[in-house]
Coordinates of C-alpha atoms in Angstrom, one line a residue:
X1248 CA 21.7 -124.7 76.9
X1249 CA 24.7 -125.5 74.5
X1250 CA 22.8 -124.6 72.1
X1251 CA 21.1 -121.2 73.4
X1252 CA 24.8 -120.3 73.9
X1253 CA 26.3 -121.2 70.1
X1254 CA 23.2 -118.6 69.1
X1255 CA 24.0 -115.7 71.2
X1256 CA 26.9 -115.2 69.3
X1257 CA 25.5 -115.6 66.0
X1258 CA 22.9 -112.9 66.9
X1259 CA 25.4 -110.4 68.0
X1260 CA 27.3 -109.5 64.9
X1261 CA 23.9 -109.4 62.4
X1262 CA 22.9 -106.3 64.8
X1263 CA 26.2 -104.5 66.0
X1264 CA 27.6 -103.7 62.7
X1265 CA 24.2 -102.0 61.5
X1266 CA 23.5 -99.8 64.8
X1267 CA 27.3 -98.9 65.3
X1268 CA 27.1 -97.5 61.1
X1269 CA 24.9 -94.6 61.5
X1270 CA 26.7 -92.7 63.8
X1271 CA 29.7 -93.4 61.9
X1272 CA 28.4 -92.1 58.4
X1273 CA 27.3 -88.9 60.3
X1274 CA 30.4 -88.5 61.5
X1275 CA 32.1 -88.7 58.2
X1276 CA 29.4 -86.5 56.3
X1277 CA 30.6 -83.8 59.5
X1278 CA 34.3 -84.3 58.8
X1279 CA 34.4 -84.1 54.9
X1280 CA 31.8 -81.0 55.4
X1281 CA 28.8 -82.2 53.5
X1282 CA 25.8 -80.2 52.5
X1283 CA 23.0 -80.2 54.5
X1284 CA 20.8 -82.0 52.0
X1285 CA 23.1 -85.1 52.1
X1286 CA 22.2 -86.2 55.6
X1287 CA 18.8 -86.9 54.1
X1288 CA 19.7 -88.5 51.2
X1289 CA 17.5 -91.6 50.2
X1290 CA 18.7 -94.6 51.8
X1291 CA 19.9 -93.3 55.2
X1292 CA 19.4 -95.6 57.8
X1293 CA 16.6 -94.3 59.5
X1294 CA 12.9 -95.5 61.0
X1295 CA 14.7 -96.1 64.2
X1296 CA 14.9 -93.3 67.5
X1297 CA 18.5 -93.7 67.4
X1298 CA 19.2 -93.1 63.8
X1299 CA 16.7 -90.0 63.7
X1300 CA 18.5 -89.0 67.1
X1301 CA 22.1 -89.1 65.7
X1302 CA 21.1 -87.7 62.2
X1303 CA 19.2 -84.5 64.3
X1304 CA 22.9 -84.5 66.5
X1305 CA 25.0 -84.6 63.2
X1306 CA 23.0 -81.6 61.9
X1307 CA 23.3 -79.7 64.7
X1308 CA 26.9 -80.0 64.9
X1309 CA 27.1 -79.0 61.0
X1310 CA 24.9 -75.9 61.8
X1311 CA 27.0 -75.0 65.0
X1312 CA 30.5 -75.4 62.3
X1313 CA 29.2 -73.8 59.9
X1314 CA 28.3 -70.6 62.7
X1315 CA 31.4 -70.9 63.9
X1316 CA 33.4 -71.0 60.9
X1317 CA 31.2 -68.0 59.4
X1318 CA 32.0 -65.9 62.7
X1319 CA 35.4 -66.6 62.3
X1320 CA 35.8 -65.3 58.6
X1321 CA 33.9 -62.7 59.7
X1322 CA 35.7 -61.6 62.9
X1323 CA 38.7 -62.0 60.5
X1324 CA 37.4 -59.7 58.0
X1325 CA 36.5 -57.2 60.8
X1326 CA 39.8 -57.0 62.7
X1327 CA 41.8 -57.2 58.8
X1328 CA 39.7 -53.8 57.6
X1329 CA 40.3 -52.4 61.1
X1330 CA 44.0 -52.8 60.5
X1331 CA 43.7 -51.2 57.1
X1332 CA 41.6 -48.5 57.9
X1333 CA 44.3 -47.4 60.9
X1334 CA 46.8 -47.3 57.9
X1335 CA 44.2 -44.4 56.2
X1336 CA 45.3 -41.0 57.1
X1337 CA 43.5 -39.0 54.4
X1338 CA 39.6 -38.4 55.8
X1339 CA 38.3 -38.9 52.3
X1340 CA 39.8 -42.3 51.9
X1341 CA 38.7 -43.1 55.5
X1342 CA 35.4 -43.2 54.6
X1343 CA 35.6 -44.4 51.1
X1344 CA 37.4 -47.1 52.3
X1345 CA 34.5 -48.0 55.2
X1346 CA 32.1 -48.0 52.6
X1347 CA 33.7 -50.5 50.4
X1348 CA 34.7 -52.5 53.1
X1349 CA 31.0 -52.6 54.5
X1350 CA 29.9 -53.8 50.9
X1351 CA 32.4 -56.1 51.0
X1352 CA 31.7 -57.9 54.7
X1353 CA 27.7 -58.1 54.2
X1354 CA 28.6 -59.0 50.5
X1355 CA 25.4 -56.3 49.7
X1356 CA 24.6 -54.6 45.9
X1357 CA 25.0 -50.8 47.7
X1358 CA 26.7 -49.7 50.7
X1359 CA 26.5 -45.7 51.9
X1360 CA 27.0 -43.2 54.8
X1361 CA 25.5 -40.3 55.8
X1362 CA 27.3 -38.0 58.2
X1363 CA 25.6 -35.6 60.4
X1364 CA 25.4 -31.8 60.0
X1365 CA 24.8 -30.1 63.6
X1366 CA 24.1 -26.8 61.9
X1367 CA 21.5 -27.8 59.7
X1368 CA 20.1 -30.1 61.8
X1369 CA 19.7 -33.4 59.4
X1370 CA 22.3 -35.8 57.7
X1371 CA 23.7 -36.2 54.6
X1372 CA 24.7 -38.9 51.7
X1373 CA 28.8 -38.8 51.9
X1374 CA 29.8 -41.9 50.4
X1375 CA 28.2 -44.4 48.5
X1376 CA 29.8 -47.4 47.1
X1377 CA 27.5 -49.5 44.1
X1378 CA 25.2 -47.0 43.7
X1379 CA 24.1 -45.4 40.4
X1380 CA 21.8 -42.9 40.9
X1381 CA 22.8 -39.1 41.0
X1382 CA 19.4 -37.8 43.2
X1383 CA 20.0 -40.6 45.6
X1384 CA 24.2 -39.2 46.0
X1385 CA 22.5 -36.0 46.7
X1386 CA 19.8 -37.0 49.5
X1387 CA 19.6 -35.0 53.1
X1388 CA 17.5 -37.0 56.1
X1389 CA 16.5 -34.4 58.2
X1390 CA 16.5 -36.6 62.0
X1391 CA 13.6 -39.0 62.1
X1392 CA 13.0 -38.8 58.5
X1393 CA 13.7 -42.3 56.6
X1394 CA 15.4 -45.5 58.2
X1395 CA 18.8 -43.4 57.8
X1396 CA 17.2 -40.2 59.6
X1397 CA 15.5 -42.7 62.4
X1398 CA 19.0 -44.4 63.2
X1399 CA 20.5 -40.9 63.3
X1400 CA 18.0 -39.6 66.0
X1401 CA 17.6 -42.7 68.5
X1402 CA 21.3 -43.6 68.1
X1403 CA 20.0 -47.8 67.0
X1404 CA 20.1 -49.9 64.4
X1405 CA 17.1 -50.3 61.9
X1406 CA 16.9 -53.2 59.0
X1407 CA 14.0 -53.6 56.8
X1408 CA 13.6 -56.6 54.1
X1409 CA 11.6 -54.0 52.0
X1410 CA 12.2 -50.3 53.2
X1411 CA 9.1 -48.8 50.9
X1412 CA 6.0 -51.7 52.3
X1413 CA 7.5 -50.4 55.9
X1414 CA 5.2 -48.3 57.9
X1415 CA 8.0 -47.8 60.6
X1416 CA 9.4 -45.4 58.4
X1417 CA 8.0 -41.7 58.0
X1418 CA 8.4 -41.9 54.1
X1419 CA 8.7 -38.5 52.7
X1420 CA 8.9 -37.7 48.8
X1421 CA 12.2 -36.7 48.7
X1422 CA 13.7 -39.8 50.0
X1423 CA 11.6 -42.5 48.6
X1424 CA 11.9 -41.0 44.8
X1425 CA 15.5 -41.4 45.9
X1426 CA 15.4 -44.8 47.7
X1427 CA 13.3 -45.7 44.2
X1428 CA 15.2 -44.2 41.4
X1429 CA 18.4 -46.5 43.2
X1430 CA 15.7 -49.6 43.0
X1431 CA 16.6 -50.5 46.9
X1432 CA 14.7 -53.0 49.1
X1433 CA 16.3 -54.1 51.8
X1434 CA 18.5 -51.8 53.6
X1435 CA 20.0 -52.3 57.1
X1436 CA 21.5 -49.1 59.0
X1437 CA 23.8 -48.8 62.2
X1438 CA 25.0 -45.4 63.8
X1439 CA 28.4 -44.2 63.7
X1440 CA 28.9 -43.6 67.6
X1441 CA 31.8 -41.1 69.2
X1442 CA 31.2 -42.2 72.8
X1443 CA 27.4 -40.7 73.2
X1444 CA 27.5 -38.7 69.9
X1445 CA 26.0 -40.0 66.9
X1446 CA 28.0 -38.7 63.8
X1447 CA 26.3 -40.6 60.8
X1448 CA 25.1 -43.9 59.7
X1449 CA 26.5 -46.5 57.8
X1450 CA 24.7 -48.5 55.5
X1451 CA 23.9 -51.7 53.7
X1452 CA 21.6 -52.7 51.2
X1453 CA 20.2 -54.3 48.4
X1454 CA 18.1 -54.5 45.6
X1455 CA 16.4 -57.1 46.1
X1456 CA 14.5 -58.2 49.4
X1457 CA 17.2 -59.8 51.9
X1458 CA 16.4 -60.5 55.3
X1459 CA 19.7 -59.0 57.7
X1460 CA 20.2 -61.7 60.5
X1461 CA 21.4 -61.0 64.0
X1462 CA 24.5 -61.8 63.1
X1463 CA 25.3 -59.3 59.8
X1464 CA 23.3 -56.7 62.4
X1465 CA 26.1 -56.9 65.0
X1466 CA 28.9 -57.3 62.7
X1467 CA 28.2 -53.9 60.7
X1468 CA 27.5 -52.6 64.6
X1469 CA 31.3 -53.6 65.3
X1470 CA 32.5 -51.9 62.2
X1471 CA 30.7 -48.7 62.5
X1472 CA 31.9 -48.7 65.9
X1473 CA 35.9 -49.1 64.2
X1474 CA 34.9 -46.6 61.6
X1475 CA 33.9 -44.0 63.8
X1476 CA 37.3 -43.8 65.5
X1477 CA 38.5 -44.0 62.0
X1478 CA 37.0 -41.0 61.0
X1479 CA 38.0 -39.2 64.8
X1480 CA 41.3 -40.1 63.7
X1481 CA 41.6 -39.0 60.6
X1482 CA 39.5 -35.6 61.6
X1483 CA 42.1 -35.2 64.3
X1484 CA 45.0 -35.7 62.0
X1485 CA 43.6 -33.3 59.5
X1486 CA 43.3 -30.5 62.1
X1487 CA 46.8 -31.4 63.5
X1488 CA 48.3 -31.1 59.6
X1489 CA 46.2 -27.6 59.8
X1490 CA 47.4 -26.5 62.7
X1491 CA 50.7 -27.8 62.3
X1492 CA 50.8 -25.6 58.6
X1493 CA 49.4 -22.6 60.6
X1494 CA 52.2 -23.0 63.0
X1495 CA 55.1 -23.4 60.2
X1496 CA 53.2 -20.3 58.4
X1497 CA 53.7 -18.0 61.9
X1498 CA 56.7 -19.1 62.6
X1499 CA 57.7 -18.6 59.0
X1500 CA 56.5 -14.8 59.9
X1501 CA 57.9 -14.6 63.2
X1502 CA 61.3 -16.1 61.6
X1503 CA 61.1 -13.4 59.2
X1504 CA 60.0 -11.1 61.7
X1505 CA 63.3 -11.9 64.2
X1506 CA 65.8 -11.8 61.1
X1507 CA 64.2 -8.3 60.6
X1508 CA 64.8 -6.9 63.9
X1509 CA 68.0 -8.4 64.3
X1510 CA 68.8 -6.7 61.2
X1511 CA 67.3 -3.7 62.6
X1512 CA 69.4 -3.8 65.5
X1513 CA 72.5 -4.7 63.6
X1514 CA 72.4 -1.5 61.7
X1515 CA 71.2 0.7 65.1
X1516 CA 74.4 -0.6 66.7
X1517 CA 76.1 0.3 62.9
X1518 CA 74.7 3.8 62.9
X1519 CA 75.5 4.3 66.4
X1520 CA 78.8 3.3 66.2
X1521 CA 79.5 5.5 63.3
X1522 CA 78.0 8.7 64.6
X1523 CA 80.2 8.7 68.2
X1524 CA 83.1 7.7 65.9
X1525 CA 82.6 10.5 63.5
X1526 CA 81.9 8.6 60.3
X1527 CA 80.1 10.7 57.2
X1528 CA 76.7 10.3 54.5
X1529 CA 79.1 7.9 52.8
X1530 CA 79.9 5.6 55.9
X1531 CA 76.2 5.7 56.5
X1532 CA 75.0 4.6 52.8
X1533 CA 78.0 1.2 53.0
X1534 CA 76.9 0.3 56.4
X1535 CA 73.0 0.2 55.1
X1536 CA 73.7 -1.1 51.9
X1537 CA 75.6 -4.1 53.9
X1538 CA 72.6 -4.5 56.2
X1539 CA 69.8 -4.8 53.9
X1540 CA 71.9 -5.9 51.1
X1541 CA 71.2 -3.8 48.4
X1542 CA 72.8 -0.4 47.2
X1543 CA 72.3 2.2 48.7
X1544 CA 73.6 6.1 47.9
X1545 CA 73.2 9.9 49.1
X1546 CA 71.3 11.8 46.2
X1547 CA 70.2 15.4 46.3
X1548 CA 68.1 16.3 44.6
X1549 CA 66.5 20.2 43.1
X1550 CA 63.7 21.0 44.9
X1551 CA 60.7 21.3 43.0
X1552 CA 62.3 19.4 40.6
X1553 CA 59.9 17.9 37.6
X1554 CA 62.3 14.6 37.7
X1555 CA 60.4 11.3 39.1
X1556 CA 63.3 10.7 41.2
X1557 CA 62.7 14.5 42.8
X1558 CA 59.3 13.4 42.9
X1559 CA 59.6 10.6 45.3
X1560 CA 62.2 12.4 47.3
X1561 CA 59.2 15.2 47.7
X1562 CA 56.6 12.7 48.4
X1563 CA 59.0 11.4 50.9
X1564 CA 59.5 14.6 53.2
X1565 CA 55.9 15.3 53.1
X1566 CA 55.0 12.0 54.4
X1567 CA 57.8 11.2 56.7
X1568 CA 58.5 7.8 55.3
X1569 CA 60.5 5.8 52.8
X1570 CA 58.5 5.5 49.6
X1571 CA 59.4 3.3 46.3
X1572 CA 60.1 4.7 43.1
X1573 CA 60.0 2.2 40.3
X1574 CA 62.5 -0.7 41.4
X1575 CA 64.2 1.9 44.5
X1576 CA 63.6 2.8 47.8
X1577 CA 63.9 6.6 48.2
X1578 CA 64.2 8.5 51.8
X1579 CA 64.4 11.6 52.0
X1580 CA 67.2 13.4 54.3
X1581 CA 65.6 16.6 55.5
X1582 CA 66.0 18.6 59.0
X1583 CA 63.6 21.7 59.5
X1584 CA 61.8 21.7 56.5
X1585 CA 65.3 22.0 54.6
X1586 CA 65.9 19.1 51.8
X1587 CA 69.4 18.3 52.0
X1588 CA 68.8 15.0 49.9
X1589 CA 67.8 11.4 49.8
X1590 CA 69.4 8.1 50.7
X1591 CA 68.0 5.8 47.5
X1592 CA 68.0 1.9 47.8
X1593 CA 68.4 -0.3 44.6
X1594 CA 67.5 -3.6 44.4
X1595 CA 64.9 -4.5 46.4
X1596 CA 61.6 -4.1 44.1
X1597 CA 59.8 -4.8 48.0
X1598 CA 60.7 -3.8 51.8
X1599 CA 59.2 -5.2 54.7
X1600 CA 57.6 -2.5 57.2
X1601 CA 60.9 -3.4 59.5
X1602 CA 63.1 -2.9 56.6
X1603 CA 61.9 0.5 55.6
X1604 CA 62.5 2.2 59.1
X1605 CA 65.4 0.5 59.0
X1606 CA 66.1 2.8 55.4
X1607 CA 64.2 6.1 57.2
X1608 CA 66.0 5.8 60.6
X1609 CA 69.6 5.9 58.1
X1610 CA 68.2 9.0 56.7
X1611 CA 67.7 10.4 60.0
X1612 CA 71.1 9.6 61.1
X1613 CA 72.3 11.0 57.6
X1614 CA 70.4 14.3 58.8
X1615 CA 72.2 14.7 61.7
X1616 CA 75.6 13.9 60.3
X1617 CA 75.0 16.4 57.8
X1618 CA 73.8 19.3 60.2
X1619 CA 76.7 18.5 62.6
X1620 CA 79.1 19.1 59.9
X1621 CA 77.2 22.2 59.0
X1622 CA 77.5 23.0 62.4
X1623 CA 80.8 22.2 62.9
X1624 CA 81.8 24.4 59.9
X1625 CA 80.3 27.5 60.9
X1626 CA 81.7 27.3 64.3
X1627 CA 84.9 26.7 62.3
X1628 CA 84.2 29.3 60.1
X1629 CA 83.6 31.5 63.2
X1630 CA 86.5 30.8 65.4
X1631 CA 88.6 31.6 62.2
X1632 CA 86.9 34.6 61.9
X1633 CA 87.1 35.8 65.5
X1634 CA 91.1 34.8 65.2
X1635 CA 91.4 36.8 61.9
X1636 CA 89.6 40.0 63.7
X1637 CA 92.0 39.8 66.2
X1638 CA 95.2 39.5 64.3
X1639 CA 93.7 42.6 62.1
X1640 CA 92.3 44.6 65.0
X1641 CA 94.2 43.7 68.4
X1642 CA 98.0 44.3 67.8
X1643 CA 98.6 43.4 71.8
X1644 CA 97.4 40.0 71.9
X1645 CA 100.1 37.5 73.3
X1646 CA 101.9 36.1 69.7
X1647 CA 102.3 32.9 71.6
X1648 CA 97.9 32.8 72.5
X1649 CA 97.8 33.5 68.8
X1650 CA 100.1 31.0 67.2
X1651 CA 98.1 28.4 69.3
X1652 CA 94.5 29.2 68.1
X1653 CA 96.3 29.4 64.6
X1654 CA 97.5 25.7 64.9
X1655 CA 94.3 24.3 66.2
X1656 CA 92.6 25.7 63.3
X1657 CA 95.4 24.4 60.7
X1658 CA 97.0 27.8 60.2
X1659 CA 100.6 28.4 60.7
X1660 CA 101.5 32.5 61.3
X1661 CA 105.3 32.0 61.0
X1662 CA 104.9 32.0 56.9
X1663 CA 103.9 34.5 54.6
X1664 CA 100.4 35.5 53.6
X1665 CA 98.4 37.0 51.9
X1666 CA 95.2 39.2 52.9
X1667 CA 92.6 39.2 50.2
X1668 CA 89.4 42.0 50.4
X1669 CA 86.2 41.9 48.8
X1670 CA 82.8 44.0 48.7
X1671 CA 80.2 43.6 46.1
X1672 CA 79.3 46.1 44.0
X1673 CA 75.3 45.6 44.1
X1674 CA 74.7 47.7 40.5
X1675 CA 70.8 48.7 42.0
X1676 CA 70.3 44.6 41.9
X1677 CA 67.5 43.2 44.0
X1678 CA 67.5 42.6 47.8
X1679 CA 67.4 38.6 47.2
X1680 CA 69.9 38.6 44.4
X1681 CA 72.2 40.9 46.7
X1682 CA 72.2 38.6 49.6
X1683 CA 72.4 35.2 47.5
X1684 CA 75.7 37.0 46.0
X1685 CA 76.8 37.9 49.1
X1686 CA 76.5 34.1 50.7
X1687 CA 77.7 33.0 47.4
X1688 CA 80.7 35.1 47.7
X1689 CA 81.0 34.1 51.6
X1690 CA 80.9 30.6 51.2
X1691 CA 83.5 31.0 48.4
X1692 CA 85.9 32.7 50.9
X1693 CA 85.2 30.1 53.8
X1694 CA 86.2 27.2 51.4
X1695 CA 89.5 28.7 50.3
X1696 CA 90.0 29.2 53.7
X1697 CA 89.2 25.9 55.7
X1698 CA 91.1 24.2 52.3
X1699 CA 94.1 26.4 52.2
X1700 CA 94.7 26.9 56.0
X1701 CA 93.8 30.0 56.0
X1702 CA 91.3 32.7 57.8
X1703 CA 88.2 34.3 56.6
X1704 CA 85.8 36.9 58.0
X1705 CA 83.0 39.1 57.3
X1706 CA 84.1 42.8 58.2
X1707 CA 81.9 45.9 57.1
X1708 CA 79.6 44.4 54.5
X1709 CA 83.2 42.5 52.7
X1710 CA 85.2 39.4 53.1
X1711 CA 88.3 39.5 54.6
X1712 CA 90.9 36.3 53.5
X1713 CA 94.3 35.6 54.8
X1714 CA 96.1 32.8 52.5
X1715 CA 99.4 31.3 52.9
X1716 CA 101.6 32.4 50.1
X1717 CA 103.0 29.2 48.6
X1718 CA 106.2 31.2 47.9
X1719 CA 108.0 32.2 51.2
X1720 CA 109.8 35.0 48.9
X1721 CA 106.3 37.3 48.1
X1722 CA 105.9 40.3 47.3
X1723 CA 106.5 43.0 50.1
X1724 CA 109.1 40.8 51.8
X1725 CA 108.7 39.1 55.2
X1726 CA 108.0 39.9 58.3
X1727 CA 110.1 39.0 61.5
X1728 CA 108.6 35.3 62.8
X1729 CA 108.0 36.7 66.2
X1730 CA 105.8 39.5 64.8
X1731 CA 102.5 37.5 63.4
X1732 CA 100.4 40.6 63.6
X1733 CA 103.3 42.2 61.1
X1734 CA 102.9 38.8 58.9
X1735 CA 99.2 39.4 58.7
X1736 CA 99.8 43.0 57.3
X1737 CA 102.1 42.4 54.8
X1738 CA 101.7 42.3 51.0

């Protein structure tokens, strides 16, 4: 017994030591991250169940690592170009940027994407990053046509280690001289998904056969499916930046639009004002000029006149609107057919429609002004006449009634004047020629007479004028001061 018991011990350590080992080496090819090829390296401990068993363990931990790890960097790489592409704004650099990115994460020779065309019906080569052949830049999958046409249809993802030995495919000439002249083999495709809507397909590829695991599948899945919204994004920031230009451009117009009608309004109020205040042509031309800020002045113009200026002023009445004339605005200022001149705007080589009523409603206003001082001077001129008839004619009118008409007319009776008579002597002249003279002669008389406080009046086919002798010592003497028909008489 002694004996049996000084062996036991003996036997344990030869045997612990060796069995504990193997484990421990895996464990320490696992931490270090050793190749695969080392755990079956000449000279493991193996023969055994429990070597073989821990040796099977060790490389199925590697294997689950080595997933893991991959996933990670891939997940990494997934949420990093995620982040970048929400940076993009531009929709060309969207997609250029998936593209590359997609090369990038499958680590593939090509990578490409084809967005959809609803009108035509088929999809199209957008973007291609690696690729060197112009006819395959320029390719069109009508839907079902090609891996790229069948993942645009069905809305799945297709992979093929050798696209042209694949009788999945409905091959047309078009698209395999395309697929060939680029020399690719293995190609793996995943829609581009907007909720239900499939608007392309991204792809990845390579020369060379490659078989696409699960794994890449999935991952290119979950970046088409971060593209897309990067490519709704920067599609709905495009149209925003349009409509957003669209808006600044109308509200540019409306902007100039409400600076135009207030200017409008400004010189209505302007006009306005100076007609009840009894401005003239000359008020009329300052208060435009100020409003559309320019120069602007009352013309007139010969009728019929060979001039270019007369020209425009002619084209003007006949059309009823404000016309240019080299680097000037002309309107013409008529009433009844009768030309009776032109307002003409310098410097403004263009008018907006709102501006040029604005310059043809001041001619209309000049119009008026101008035919309600013609009117206003012939009822002038025949209130003095009617006052000189009486003074001439009606010896019994009330001196005082008299003096009073006088003195709202300018005229004062208690100084000395002078009565002037006219007739024209026609000489067998023409009828036209006769009564031009006679206006002539007329208008003459009714000028001296409004200027010099005086009287004037038509009487039997003459002209009558009474004047105010600036010398109170004239000929013939005076008159008494209470006898204003005796003043009118004497010469």
């Amino acid at each position: 017994m002694p004996e049996h018991h000084a062996a036991e011990p003996a036997a344990g350590p030869a045997t612990e030591p060796a069995a504990e080992s193997v484990p421990l080496e895996f464990l320490e090819l696992l931490a270090r991250g050793a190749p695969a090829e080392e755990y079956e390296r000449p000279g493991r401990p193996d023969g055994s169940p429990a070597a073989d068993r821990a040796r099977l363990l060790a490389l199925r931990v590697r294997s689950e690592l080595e997933g893991r790890r991959r996933r990670e960097a891939e997940l990494t790489a997934l949420f990093a170009t995620a982040h970048d592409l929400a940076g993009v704004r531009e929709l060309d650099d969207v997609l250029r940027a998936i593209v590359q990115r997609a090369r990038s994460l499958l680590g593939t020779e090509v990578a490409y994407m084809t967005i959809n065309d609803p009108e035509a019906g088929d999809t199209y080569m957008r973007v291609t990053e690696g690729s060197v052949s112009a006819h395959f830049q320029q390719l069109r999958l009508g839907m079902g046509e090609g891996l790229g046409g069948l993942v645009a249809q069905t809305a799945r993802p297709y992979v093929t280690d050798d696209y042209m030995r694949d009788e999945r495919f409905l091959h047309t000439r078009n698209i395999d001289s395309g697929v060939g002249d680029e020399g690719l083999v293995a190609i793996l495709g995943v829609p581009l998904m907007l909720g239900r809507e499939v608007i392309g397909v991204l792809f990845a590829a390579d020369r060379r056969p490659r078989v696409f695991d699960r794994e890449q599948v999935a991952l290119l899945a979950s970046f088409a499916a971060h593209a897309a919204v990067a490519i709704d994004t920067a599609r709905l920031l495009a149209e925003t930046r349009e409509a957003m230009a669209e808006l600044e451009a109308a509200n540019a117009i409306i902007r100039d639009r409400s600076a135009a009608v207030e200017r409008s309004s400004e010189v209505h109020d302007r006009l306005t004002e100076l007609v009840l205040r009894g401005g003239g042509v000359d008020d009329v031309a300052a208060a435009v000029s100020e409003v559309l800020d320019g120069e602007v002045e009352f013309a007139q113009f010969p009728e019929g006149g060979g001039s270019t200026p007369a020209r425009a002023v002619e084209r003007s009445r006949r059309d009823g609107h404000a016309v240019r004339d080299g680097d000037a605005w002309v309107a013409a200022v008529s009433a009844g057919g009768e030309l009776l001149g032109a307002l003409v705007l310098r410097g403004h080589r263009e008018l907006d429609p709102t501006d040029q009523r604005t310059l043809e409603r001041a001619a209309m206003v000049t119009s008026l002004l101008l035919l309600a001082r013609r009117s206003a001077g012939e009822a002038e001129q025949r209130v003095r006449g009617e006052l000189l008839d009486d003074l001439l004619d009606a010896a019994d009118r009330d001196p005082r009634l008299l003096r009073e008409r006088a003195a709202r007319l300018g005229a004062d009776l208690d100084v000395p004047h002078v009565v002037l008579a006219a007739r024209l002597d026609t000489g067998g002249g023409t009828g036209q020629r006769e009564t031009t003279d006679r206006q002539r002669l007329w208008s003459a008389a009714s000028h001296l007479a409004a200027t010099r406080h005086g009287l004037a009046a038509a009487r039997e086919g003459g002209t009558v004028l009474l004047l105010p002798l600036a010398d109170r010592e004239g000929p013939g003497g005076g008159g008494g001061p209470g006898d204003p028909g005796g003043t009118a008489r004497q010469v």
